Amino acid sequence: MNRSDGLVRRIKTRSDVDANSSAGNEENDNSPDRDEELEDNDSKETRLTLMEEVLLLGLKDKEGYTSFWNDCISSGLRGCILIELGIRGRVELERAGMRRKGLTSRKVVLKSETPTGDVLLDEALKHIKETDPPETVQSWIEYLSGETWNPLKLRYQLKNVRERLAKNLVEKGVLTTEKQNFLLFDMTTHPLNDNVIKCRLVKKIQDSVLSKWVNDPQRMDKRMLALIFLAHASDVLENAFAPLNDDDYELAMRRVRELLDLDFENESAKPNTNEIIWAVFMAFTK
């Protein structure tokens, strides 16, 4: 996948409190305690994980399902899971060592086995904890997606991820559940129930590359940075930028391309960064 190809979406999921406090608290961003603090400071209305945000961007509002032609969102959601675990301080990359291993060759190791409270995240965390020797980010994306030729690794596949995430969003009041007939079969769909939540998500993404653009990935909120990249990797980012006027659309796309063209190895070596984030980014550009 070429870093500069793809679409862009608007998103608003984290509260302004989170955005305003991120700069002063980056040092502790990877710890479980920091994760709990972020959750406490986040909006009490609706808290969404990265996986839920990406899926929400990909779902058609009225129809309640993702495009049948989108074959990227499955692996994109697995990338979300790894980054979510990294941000919450549950996993990290092994040390680079004297030979300075690259991001793609370093293994994912357990940092904390404390449950997150999210079923999908905890299922993935259990797999990572029980795997010896450890595996790379690229391997975990393949295993969790079930896209591996190794039959011994198929047990790692997370099944029905989109449906499970959709049910989470139904429980949070964002989506509803319906049955639709498609001539030869019936399908459970999840149309949008709360348009305000999705509008906030979209607006937050737009703002991050327009009015609130900081021109430095290290100063960006880590979740927003991950959301922009994984929405791109999942081929749903365009949905966020489509309503923009032509000038804003071109500006937003240009700034997204700047993020996609970063030297991920170099960014991962900077202080107060999260290496898992950059390793996932790298995995999707190979």
GROMACS .gro file of N, CA, C and O in nm, residues 110 124-133 140 155-156:
model
   56
  110LEU      N    1   0.448  -0.831   2.634
  110LEU     CA    2   0.353  -0.790   2.736
  110LEU      C    3   0.416  -0.688   2.830
  110LEU      O    4   0.527  -0.706   2.878
  124ALA      N    5  -0.733  -1.033   2.267
  124ALA     CA    6  -0.605  -1.016   2.198
  124ALA      C    7  -0.490  -1.014   2.298
  124ALA      O    8  -0.383  -1.073   2.273
  125LEU      N    9  -0.510  -0.949   2.411
  125LEU     CA   10  -0.406  -0.943   2.514
  125LEU      C   11  -0.373  -1.083   2.566
  125LEU      O   12  -0.256  -1.116   2.590
  126LYS      N   13  -0.474  -1.167   2.581
  126LYS     CA   14  -0.453  -1.305   2.627
  126LYS      C   15  -0.368  -1.382   2.527
  126LYS      O   16  -0.277  -1.456   2.565
  127HIS      N   17  -0.395  -1.364   2.397
  127HIS     CA   18  -0.315  -1.432   2.294
  127HIS      C   19  -0.169  -1.389   2.301
  127HIS      O   20  -0.077  -1.470   2.292
  128ILE      N   21  -0.149  -1.258   2.314
  128ILE     CA   22  -0.011  -1.205   2.318
  128ILE      C   23   0.062  -1.257   2.442
  128ILE      O   24   0.179  -1.294   2.435
  129LYS      N   25  -0.008  -1.261   2.553
  129LYS     CA   26   0.052  -1.307   2.679
  129LYS      C   27   0.095  -1.453   2.670
  129LYS      O   28   0.202  -1.491   2.720
  130GLU      N   29   0.016  -1.536   2.603
  130GLU     CA   30   0.041  -1.680   2.601
  130GLU      C   31   0.133  -1.724   2.487
  130GLU      O   32   0.165  -1.842   2.475
  131THR      N   33   0.175  -1.630   2.402
  131THR     CA   34   0.256  -1.666   2.286
  131THR      C   35   0.405  -1.656   2.317
  131THR      O   36   0.454  -1.551   2.357
  132ASP      N   37   0.475  -1.766   2.299
  132ASP     CA   38   0.618  -1.771   2.323
  132ASP      C   39   0.683  -1.859   2.215
  132ASP      O   40   0.644  -1.976   2.201
  133PRO      N   41   0.774  -1.807   2.137
  133PRO     CA   42   0.833  -1.673   2.145
  133PRO      C   43   0.736  -1.566   2.093
  133PRO      O   44   0.642  -1.599   2.021
  140TRP      N   45   0.103  -1.024   1.411
  140TRP     CA   46  -0.019  -1.018   1.492
  140TRP      C   47  -0.138  -0.965   1.413
  140TRP      O   48  -0.251  -1.011   1.431
  155ARG      N   49  -0.586  -2.021   1.556
  155ARG     CA   50  -0.655  -2.008   1.683
  155ARG      C   51  -0.649  -1.865   1.737
  155ARG      O   52  -0.723  -1.829   1.829
  156TYR      N   53  -0.561  -1.784   1.681
  156TYR     CA   54  -0.548  -1.646   1.726
  156TYR      C   55  -0.652  -1.554   1.661
  156TYR      O   56  -0.665  -1.438   1.700
   0.00000   0.00000   0.00000
